[in-house]
Every structure is written in C-alpha cells, then in structure tokens.
PDB file of C-alpha atoms and ligand atoms in Angstrom:
ATOM      1  CA  MET A  14     108.389 128.139  74.259  1.00 59.00           C
ATOM      2  CA  GLU A  15     104.969 126.923  75.415  1.00 85.00           C
ATOM      3  CA  LYS A  16     103.739 128.440  78.661  1.00 94.00           C
ATOM      4  CA  LYS A  17     103.927 126.283  81.772  1.00 97.00           C
ATOM      5  CA  LEU A  18     100.546 125.630  83.364  1.00 98.00           C
ATOM      6  CA  LEU A  19      99.769 126.221  87.000  1.00 98.00           C
ATOM      7  CA  ILE A  20      96.275 124.925  87.684  1.00 98.00           C
ATOM      8  CA  ALA A  21      94.530 125.333  91.046  1.00 98.00           C
ATOM      9  CA  ASN A  22      91.942 122.653  91.835  1.00 98.00           C
ATOM     10  CA  TRP A  23      90.011 124.058  94.775  1.00 98.00           C
ATOM     11  CA  LYS A  24      87.730 121.010  94.933  1.00 98.00           C
ATOM     12  CA  MET A  25      84.702 121.438  97.276  1.00 98.00           C
ATOM     13  CA  ASN A  26      86.432 124.051  99.460  1.00 98.00           C
ATOM     14  CA  GLY A  27      85.977 127.693 100.380  1.00 98.00           C
ATOM     15  CA  ASN A  28      83.119 130.162 100.575  1.00 98.00           C
ATOM     16  CA  SER A  29      82.447 133.521  98.888  1.00 98.00           C
ATOM     17  CA  GLU A  30      84.660 135.442 101.273  1.00 98.00           C
ATOM     18  CA  GLU A  31      87.615 133.081 101.138  1.00 98.00           C
ATOM     19  CA  LEU A  32      87.548 132.526  97.398  1.00 98.00           C
ATOM     20  CA  LYS A  33      87.143 136.242  96.738  1.00 98.00           C
ATOM     21  CA  ASN A  34      90.201 136.961  98.856  1.00 98.00           C
ATOM     22  CA  LEU A  35      92.294 134.228  97.245  1.00 98.00           C
ATOM     23  CA  SER A  36      91.327 135.280  93.711  1.00 98.00           C
ATOM     24  CA  SER A  37      92.112 138.938  94.494  1.00 98.00           C
ATOM     25  CA  GLU A  38      95.458 138.053  95.979  1.00 98.00           C
ATOM     26  CA  TYR A  39      96.426 135.950  92.941  1.00 98.00           C
ATOM     27  CA  THR A  40      95.203 138.671  90.584  1.00 97.00           C
ATOM     28  CA  GLN A  41      97.478 141.182  92.286  1.00 97.00           C
ATOM     29  CA  SER A  42     100.462 138.828  92.345  1.00 96.00           C
ATOM     30  CA  PHE A  43     100.353 137.155  88.923  1.00 96.00           C
ATOM     31  CA  LYS A  44     100.979 139.721  86.224  1.00 91.00           C
ATOM     32  CA  GLU A  45     101.022 139.235  82.472  1.00 83.00           C
ATOM     33  CA  GLN A  46     104.153 137.410  81.372  1.00 80.00           C
ATOM     34  CA  ASP A  47     104.910 134.773  78.780  1.00 86.00           C
ATOM     35  CA  LYS A  48     106.123 131.950  80.991  1.00 93.00           C
ATOM     36  CA  ILE A  49     103.105 130.729  82.993  1.00 96.00           C
ATOM     37  CA  GLU A  50      99.357 130.355  82.478  1.00 97.00           C
ATOM     38  CA  VAL A  51      97.524 130.279  85.828  1.00 98.00           C
ATOM     39  CA  VAL A  52      94.096 128.608  85.938  1.00 98.00           C
ATOM     40  CA  LEU A  53      91.719 128.734  88.922  1.00 98.00           C
ATOM     41  CA  CYS A  54      89.083 125.979  89.217  1.00 98.00           C
ATOM     42  CA  PRO A  55      86.504 126.831  91.904  1.00 98.00           C
ATOM     43  CA  SER A  56      83.361 124.746  92.384  1.00 98.00           C
ATOM     44  CA  TYR A  57      80.344 125.657  90.267  1.00 98.00           C
ATOM     45  CA  PRO A  58      78.595 128.214  92.522  1.00 98.00           C
ATOM     46  CA  TYR A  59      81.715 130.397  92.627  1.00 98.00           C
ATOM     47  CA  LEU A  60      82.630 130.417  88.913  1.00 98.00           C
ATOM     48  CA  SER A  61      80.938 133.737  88.340  1.00 98.00           C
ATOM     49  CA  LEU A  62      82.412 135.393  91.431  1.00 98.00           C
ATOM     50  CA  VAL A  63      85.950 134.268  90.612  1.00 98.00           C
ATOM     51  CA  ASN A  64      85.511 135.198  86.951  1.00 98.00           C
ATOM     52  CA  SER A  65      84.488 138.743  87.865  1.00 98.00           C
ATOM     53  CA  ILE A  66      87.695 139.145  89.895  1.00 98.00           C
ATOM     54  CA  ILE A  67      90.148 137.643  87.393  1.00 98.00           C
ATOM     55  CA  SER A  68      88.544 138.910  84.182  1.00 95.00           C
ATOM     56  CA  ASN A  69      90.949 141.841  83.780  1.00 92.00           C
ATOM     57  CA  SER A  70      93.973 139.739  84.629  1.00 96.00           C
ATOM     58  CA  PRO A  71      95.889 137.028  82.743  1.00 96.00           C
ATOM     59  CA  ILE A  72      94.437 134.353  85.068  1.00 98.00           C
ATOM     60  CA  LYS A  73      92.032 131.916  83.404  1.00 98.00           C
ATOM     61  CA  LEU A  74      88.922 130.175  84.729  1.00 98.00           C
ATOM     62  CA  GLY A  75      88.361 126.417  84.811  1.00 98.00           C
ATOM     63  CA  ALA A  76      85.679 124.056  86.145  1.00 98.00           C
ATOM     64  CA  GLN A  77      86.134 120.742  87.926  1.00 98.00           C
ATOM     65  CA  ASN A  78      83.600 118.687  85.993  1.00 98.00           C
ATOM     66  CA  ILE A  79      81.199 118.775  83.041  1.00 98.00           C
ATOM     67  CA  ALA A  80      77.950 116.904  82.369  1.00 98.00           C
ATOM     68  CA  LYS A  81      78.081 114.123  79.816  1.00 97.00           C
ATOM     69  CA  PHE A  82      74.887 115.453  78.226  1.00 97.00           C
ATOM     70  CA  THR A  83      74.287 118.563  76.136  1.00 97.00           C
ATOM     71  CA  LYS A  84      71.100 119.855  77.766  1.00 97.00           C
ATOM     72  CA  GLY A  85      67.730 118.852  79.166  1.00 98.00           C
ATOM     73  CA  SER A  86      66.338 116.866  82.073  1.00 98.00           C
ATOM     74  CA  TYR A  87      69.510 116.048  83.992  1.00 98.00           C
ATOM     75  CA  THR A  88      68.822 117.477  87.435  1.00 98.00           C
ATOM     76  CA  GLY A  89      71.921 118.671  89.219  1.00 97.00           C
ATOM     77  CA  GLU A  90      74.194 118.646  86.169  1.00 98.00           C
ATOM     78  CA  VAL A  91      76.040 121.504  84.446  1.00 98.00           C
ATOM     79  CA  SER A  92      76.622 121.425  80.685  1.00 98.00           C
ATOM     80  CA  GLY A  93      79.630 122.451  78.634  1.00 98.00           C
ATOM     81  CA  GLY A  94      77.577 125.244  77.062  1.00 98.00           C
ATOM     82  CA  MET A  95      76.788 126.643  80.518  1.00 98.00           C
ATOM     83  CA  LEU A  96      80.428 126.445  81.586  1.00 98.00           C
ATOM     84  CA  LYS A  97      81.522 128.282  78.457  1.00 98.00           C
ATOM     85  CA  ASP A  98      78.833 130.865  79.142  1.00 98.00           C
ATOM     86  CA  MET A  99      80.199 131.344  82.683  1.00 98.00           C
ATOM     87  CA  GLY A 100      83.619 132.221  81.274  1.00 98.00           C
ATOM     88  CA  CYS A 101      85.481 128.923  81.600  1.00 98.00           C
ATOM     89  CA  LYS A 102      88.435 128.178  79.354  1.00 98.00           C
ATOM     90  CA  TYR A 103      89.423 124.818  80.885  1.00 98.00           C
ATOM     91  CA  ILE A 104      87.639 121.766  82.366  1.00 98.00           C
ATOM     92  CA  ILE A 105      89.193 119.173  84.634  1.00 98.00           C
ATOM     93  CA  ILE A 106      87.864 115.793  83.474  1.00 98.00           C
ATOM     94  CA  GLY A 107      88.221 112.353  85.052  1.00 98.00           C
ATOM     95  CA  HIS A 108      89.781 113.417  88.333  1.00 98.00           C
ATOM     96  CA  SER A 109      90.392 110.327  90.489  1.00 97.00           C
ATOM     97  CA  GLU A 110      87.907 111.636  93.072  1.00 98.00           C
ATOM     98  CA  ARG A 111      85.207 111.614  90.387  1.00 98.00           C
ATOM     99  CA  ARG A 112      86.243 108.146  89.290  1.00 97.00           C
ATOM    100  CA  LYS A 113      86.155 106.942  92.901  1.00 97.00           C
ATOM    101  CA  TYR A 114      83.122 108.677  94.462  1.00 97.00           C
ATOM    102  CA  PHE A 115      80.946 109.157  91.364  1.00 97.00           C
ATOM    103  CA  ASP A 116      81.842 105.967  89.487  1.00 97.00           C
ATOM    104  CA  GLU A 117      83.065 107.804  86.413  1.00 98.00           C
ATOM    105  CA  THR A 118      84.360 105.366  83.845  1.00 97.00           C
ATOM    106  CA  ASP A 119      86.892 105.894  81.069  1.00 97.00           C
ATOM    107  CA  GLU A 120      83.936 105.755  78.649  1.00 97.00           C
ATOM    108  CA  ASP A 121      82.108 108.569  80.522  1.00 98.00           C
ATOM    109  CA  ILE A 122      85.317 110.522  80.436  1.00 98.00           C
ATOM    110  CA  ALA A 123      85.611 110.098  76.652  1.00 98.00           C
ATOM    111  CA  GLU A 124      82.116 111.565  76.233  1.00 98.00           C
ATOM    112  CA  LYS A 125      82.924 114.477  78.521  1.00 98.00           C
ATOM    113  CA  ILE A 126      86.101 115.272  76.600  1.00 98.00           C
ATOM    114  CA  GLN A 127      84.136 115.419  73.357  1.00 98.00           C
ATOM    115  CA  LEU A 128      81.505 117.712  74.859  1.00 98.00           C
ATOM    116  CA  ALA A 129      84.180 119.989  76.298  1.00 98.00           C
ATOM    117  CA  ALA A 130      85.851 120.296  72.913  1.00 97.00           C
ATOM    118  CA  GLN A 131      82.520 120.922  71.149  1.00 97.00           C
ATOM    119  CA  ASN A 132      82.058 123.895  73.480  1.00 98.00           C
ATOM    120  CA  ASN A 133      85.573 125.214  72.891  1.00 98.00           C
ATOM    121  CA  LEU A 134      86.664 124.261  76.376  1.00 98.00           C
ATOM    122  CA  ILE A 135      90.127 122.792  76.873  1.00 98.00           C
ATOM    123  CA  PRO A 136      89.922 119.436  78.672  1.00 98.00           C
ATOM    124  CA  ILE A 137      92.441 118.657  81.400  1.00 98.00           C
ATOM    125  CA  LEU A 138      92.317 114.863  81.481  1.00 98.00           C
ATOM    126  CA  CYS A 139      93.468 113.305  84.762  1.00 98.00           C
ATOM    127  CA  VAL A 140      95.104 109.884  84.635  1.00 98.00           C
ATOM    128  CA  GLY A 141      97.026 107.930  87.235  1.00 98.00           C
ATOM    129  CA  GLU A 142      97.418 104.621  89.007  1.00 98.00           C
ATOM    130  CA  GLU A 143      96.359 103.278  92.413  1.00 97.00           C
ATOM    131  CA  PHE A 144      99.193 102.389  94.773  1.00 97.00           C
ATOM    132  CA  SER A 145      98.701  98.641  94.213  1.00 97.00           C
ATOM    133  CA  LYS A 146      99.310  99.147  90.472  1.00 97.00           C
ATOM    134  CA  ARG A 147     102.498 101.048  91.171  1.00 96.00           C
ATOM    135  CA  GLN A 148     103.606  98.158  93.373  1.00 95.00           C
ATOM    136  CA  ASP A 149     102.753  95.351  90.969  1.00 97.00           C
ATOM    137  CA  GLY A 150     104.370  97.204  88.069  1.00 96.00           C
ATOM    138  CA  SER A 151     101.229  97.523  85.915  1.00 98.00           C
ATOM    139  CA  TYR A 152     100.972 101.321  86.229  1.00 98.00           C
ATOM    140  CA  LEU A 153     102.197 102.173  82.732  1.00 98.00           C
ATOM    141  CA  SER A 154      99.668  99.895  81.065  1.00 98.00           C
ATOM    142  CA  ILE A 155      96.850 101.216  83.300  1.00 98.00           C
ATOM    143  CA  ILE A 156      97.636 104.801  82.305  1.00 98.00           C
ATOM    144  CA  LYS A 157      98.003 103.833  78.644  1.00 98.00           C
ATOM    145  CA  GLU A 158      94.536 102.254  78.764  1.00 98.00           C
ATOM    146  CA  GLN A 159      93.005 105.341  80.442  1.00 98.00           C
ATOM    147  CA  ILE A 160      94.418 107.465  77.639  1.00 98.00           C
ATOM    148  CA  ARG A 161      93.362 105.056  74.873  1.00 98.00           C
ATOM    149  CA  ILE A 162      89.716 104.863  75.994  1.00 98.00           C
ATOM    150  CA  SER A 163      89.477 108.614  76.645  1.00 97.00           C
ATOM    151  CA  GLN A 164      90.349 109.270  72.967  1.00 97.00           C
ATOM    152  CA  ILE A 165      92.113 112.415  74.073  1.00 97.00           C
ATOM    153  CA  TYR A 166      94.464 111.930  71.114  1.00 94.00           C
ATOM    154  CA  LEU A 167      91.643 113.165  68.838  1.00 95.00           C
ATOM    155  CA  GLU A 168      91.882 116.632  70.424  1.00 96.00           C
ATOM    156  CA  HIS A 169      94.248 119.310  69.176  1.00 92.00           C
ATOM    157  CA  LYS A 170      93.897 121.367  72.322  1.00 96.00           C
ATOM    158  CA  ALA A 171      93.971 119.396  75.556  1.00 98.00           C
ATOM    159  CA  ILE A 172      96.135 118.797  78.596  1.00 98.00           C
ATOM    160  CA  ILE A 173      96.921 115.606  80.434  1.00 98.00           C
ATOM    161  CA  ALA A 174      97.492 115.630  84.191  1.00 98.00           C
ATOM    162  CA  TYR A 175      99.453 112.704  85.576  1.00 98.00           C
ATOM    163  CA  GLU A 176      98.055 112.323  89.089  1.00 98.00           C
ATOM    164  CA  PRO A 177      99.001 109.101  90.897  1.00 98.00           C
ATOM    165  CA  VAL A 178      95.959 108.328  93.083  1.00 97.00           C
ATOM    166  CA  TRP A 179      98.204 107.455  96.036  1.00 97.00           C
ATOM    167  CA  SER A 180      99.844 110.858  95.900  1.00 97.00           C
ATOM    168  CA  ILE A 181      96.700 113.028  95.971  1.00 96.00           C
ATOM    169  CA  GLY A 182      96.335 114.743  99.344  1.00 94.00           C
ATOM    170  CA  THR A 183      98.715 112.298 101.037  1.00 96.00           C
ATOM    171  CA  GLY A 184     102.048 114.106 101.059  1.00 95.00           C
ATOM    172  CA  LEU A 185     103.552 111.177  99.155  1.00 95.00           C
ATOM    173  CA  VAL A 186     105.198 112.186  95.890  1.00 96.00           C
ATOM    174  CA  PRO A 187     106.890 109.980  93.295  1.00 96.00           C
ATOM    175  CA  ASN A 188     110.525 110.847  92.659  1.00 96.00           C
ATOM    176  CA  ALA A 189     111.611 112.778  89.579  1.00 95.00           C
ATOM    177  CA  TYR A 190     112.596 109.585  87.772  1.00 96.00           C
ATOM    178  CA  GLU A 191     109.180 108.010  88.397  1.00 97.00           C
ATOM    179  CA  ILE A 192     107.329 111.100  87.205  1.00 98.00           C
ATOM    180  CA  SER A 193     109.461 111.513  84.092  1.00 97.00           C
ATOM    181  CA  GLU A 194     109.028 107.834  83.172  1.00 98.00           C
ATOM    182  CA  VAL A 195     105.243 108.295  83.039  1.00 98.00           C
ATOM    183  CA  ILE A 196     105.378 111.668  81.293  1.00 98.00           C
ATOM    184  CA  ASN A 197     107.702 110.225  78.651  1.00 98.00           C
ATOM    185  CA  MET A 198     105.345 107.342  78.064  1.00 98.00           C
ATOM    186  CA  ILE A 199     102.352 109.697  77.724  1.00 98.00           C
ATOM    187  CA  LYS A 200     104.227 111.970  75.324  1.00 97.00           C
ATOM    188  CA  GLN A 201     105.044 108.996  73.115  1.00 97.00           C
ATOM    189  CA  LEU A 202     101.294 108.337  72.839  1.00 97.00           C
ATOM    190  CA  VAL A 203      99.991 111.886  72.405  1.00 97.00           C
ATOM    191  CA  ASN A 204     101.417 115.213  71.384  1.00 96.00           C
ATOM    192  CA  LEU A 205      99.926 117.204  74.268  1.00 97.00           C
ATOM    193  CA  PRO A 206     101.208 119.100  77.328  1.00 97.00           C
ATOM    194  CA  VAL A 207     101.507 116.930  80.436  1.00 98.00           C
ATOM    195  CA  VAL A 208     101.340 118.373  83.954  1.00 98.00           C
ATOM    196  CA  TYR A 209     101.920 116.603  87.264  1.00 98.00           C
ATOM    197  CA  GLY A 210      99.546 116.648  90.241  1.00 98.00           C
ATOM    198  CA  GLY A 211      99.663 115.076  93.706  1.00 98.00           C
ATOM    199  CA  SER A 212     100.795 116.744  96.949  1.00 97.00           C
ATOM    200  CA  ILE A 213     102.667 119.518  95.138  1.00 98.00           C
ATOM    201  CA  ASN A 214     103.918 122.234  97.485  1.00 98.00           C
ATOM    202  CA  SER A 215     106.451 125.046  97.551  1.00 97.00           C
ATOM    203  CA  GLU A 216     109.241 122.675  98.581  1.00 96.00           C
ATOM    204  CA  ASN A 217     108.859 119.641  96.343  1.00 97.00           C
ATOM    205  CA  SER A 218     107.910 121.711  93.284  1.00 97.00           C
ATOM    206  CA  SER A 219     111.530 122.867  92.755  1.00 95.00           C
ATOM    207  CA  THR A 220     112.819 119.299  92.511  1.00 95.00           C
ATOM    208  CA  ILE A 221     110.023 118.217  90.185  1.00 97.00           C
ATOM    209  CA  LEU A 222     110.663 121.252  87.976  1.00 96.00           C
ATOM    210  CA  THR A 223     114.033 119.730  87.068  1.00 95.00           C
ATOM    211  CA  ILE A 224     112.055 117.389  84.772  1.00 96.00           C
ATOM    212  CA  ASN A 225     112.361 119.389  81.566  1.00 93.00           C
ATOM    213  CA  ILE A 226     109.539 117.598  79.725  1.00 96.00           C
ATOM    214  CA  LEU A 227     107.071 118.615  82.464  1.00 97.00           C
ATOM    215  CA  ASP A 228     104.543 121.266  81.378  1.00 98.00           C
ATOM    216  CA  GLY A 229     103.347 122.388  84.805  1.00 98.00           C
ATOM    217  CA  PHE A 230     101.334 121.424  87.871  1.00 98.00           C
ATOM    218  CA  LEU A 231      97.784 120.669  88.975  1.00 98.00           C
ATOM    219  CA  VAL A 232      97.669 121.738  92.602  1.00 98.00           C
ATOM    220  CA  GLY A 233      95.016 120.886  95.199  1.00 98.00           C
ATOM    221  CA  ASN A 234      95.631 121.726  98.875  1.00 98.00           C
ATOM    222  CA  ALA A 235      98.528 124.108  98.333  1.00 98.00           C
ATOM    223  CA  SER A 236      96.461 126.237  95.940  1.00 98.00           C
ATOM    224  CA  LEU A 237      94.179 127.213  98.852  1.00 98.00           C
ATOM    225  CA  LYS A 238      97.151 128.655 100.749  1.00 98.00           C
ATOM    226  CA  ALA A 239      98.123 131.915  99.091  1.00 98.00           C
ATOM    227  CA  ASN A 240     101.774 131.889 100.127  1.00 98.00           C
ATOM    228  CA  GLU A 241     102.320 128.283  99.112  1.00 98.00           C
ATOM    229  CA  PHE A 242     100.728 128.790  95.702  1.00 98.00           C
ATOM    230  CA  LYS A 243     102.663 131.999  95.087  1.00 98.00           C
ATOM    231  CA  ASP A 244     105.908 130.200  95.982  1.00 98.00           C
ATOM    232  CA  ILE A 245     105.120 127.424  93.501  1.00 98.00           C
ATOM    233  CA  TYR A 246     104.481 130.116  90.879  1.00 98.00           C
ATOM    234  CA  ASN A 247     107.793 131.777  91.667  1.00 97.00           C
ATOM    235  CA  ASN A 248     109.588 128.430  91.495  1.00 97.00           C
ATOM    236  CA  ILE A 249     108.239 127.943  87.974  1.00 96.00           C
ATOM    237  CA  LEU A 250     109.279 131.485  87.038  1.00 94.00           C
ATOM    238  CA  SER A 251     112.820 130.945  88.219  1.00 92.00           C
ATOM    239  CA  ALA A 252     113.205 127.437  86.750  1.00 90.00           C
ATOM    240  CA  ASN A 253     114.982 127.059  83.398  1.00 69.00           C
TER     241      ASN A 253
HETATM  242  P1  PGA B  18      96.674 117.723  96.174  1.00 52.69           P
HETATM  243  O1  PGA B  18      95.535 117.488  95.070  1.00 52.69           O
HETATM  244  O2  PGA B  18      97.621 118.725  95.586  1.00 52.69           O
HETATM  245  O3  PGA B  18      95.953 118.203  97.355  1.00 52.69           O
HETATM  246  O4  PGA B  18      97.333 116.389  96.372  1.00 52.69           O
HETATM  247  C1  PGA B  18      95.838 117.454  93.710  1.00 52.69           C
HETATM  248  C2  PGA B  18      94.621 117.100  92.923  1.00 52.69           C
HETATM  249  O5  PGA B  18      93.789 116.326  93.403  1.00 52.69           O
HETATM  250  O6  PGA B  18      94.432 117.598  91.798  1.00 52.69           O
END
C-alpha cells in the first residue's frame, strides 16, 4: 500500500520560535511507520531551521514555491537547485494564492514542474476551481485544463492536490461525493497520488477519509495548531 500524505502548508506564518516548537512537537509525535508520510512546508527563511529539527525523523521537508529559472539575475527568487541543497524533497507548485496574488499561469506552472523534476524534487501540483465554476458546472473541465497545460502527466513522481479555491481558509468543504468525483476524474487522466486540501481539520478529516481513492491531505491553518494536526494524523492512522 502507498503511504498516505499529510502535507503542512504553513504559508507566510510563524517565526523561528513558533516553527521550532511546532517542528519539535511533530518530530516527537510522528514516529517511523509505513502508513503516512508527513511533509512540512515552511516559508523559505525557515527551511534550514526546520530541516535541522526533522532531519533525524521520518518527517520530510517541502517548499511552497520554486523559481521558473535555473539561476542568475532573478532578484528575490529561489531556484530548484537551492531548494534541493536546503534539504527539500517536495515543492508545492501552483497554489491558488500564487495564481491569484502573483499572477502565476498554467504555463508558468508547467515550467516550474519541469525544473522541480530536474532537481529531483517532487512537485505537488495544486488544482481547483473558483466558486463560480462550481456553480456553473464547468469545474471538471477547468481542472482538466489546469492538468493538461501543467504537463504533470510527464512526471513519474508527482502529487496532485485538489484544492477548491472557495474552500481554502473559508471553513467550507465539499462533501465526500463532490471530492471523490474530482479525484476520480483526475485519476482517469494521470496515474498519480491525489490529495485533498481546503479547510481540513480534525473533525471533517474523518468523513473525507472515507473516500478510499484519496491519498492524503494538504493542510493550511490546522497544520499550525499542533493538536489539530496531530488529530488529523491520528485519523489517517486509524482509517482503513
Ligand atoms: P486551509 O489551506 O487548510 O487553511 O484551507 C489549505 C491550503 O491552502 O493549502
């Protein structure tokens, strides 16, 4: 059986003290076992700090973005080579907040996926529809198009995160039928693990875990609250 993924997206939150404490707490709680792979994605300045805490544990390091260039005069950017050098195994690519606030296009995302793979980093491609697309029924074709342009199907090692934009940070979560419809569609297109993200917490995670084709979660807010995140972990452990 493939491991389930539990990915923490800390976004632009925390400071040295807080992230050190969270990483230590997760390191003490999440021991080696064959059912779950936990990934922590702090923002760039804290990669090294978090890596030093988790390096002797089964927890893996991820970043939240990658430059679409290899190296050179790109002030403010961080390359795939640098992220690999800092100890990253995974890279979140195309998060809806990057699409929205930094105008990332599906074409940019395709380039980033390629650069991640060239640096032996596993891309976590985020896809998902706006609320209006859920309402007008075009969500499946929107997601299909995001996947087509990203060319993620060329990668042997990659993860797709289905994150409906309207569910991120809102407390609104699609029902199990709605999530499984999208995951099914994605799995017909690509042979890759698919996780769900959007307002996951200790309560709703149990219901969503009844979807047996689901490969795990990408968790924002709840991953910054140690007890919540540990409960989600335990829910995955006790699910069939
Ligand atoms: P949320 O964020 O869990 O806070 O909704 C998820 C995400 O943006 O990846």
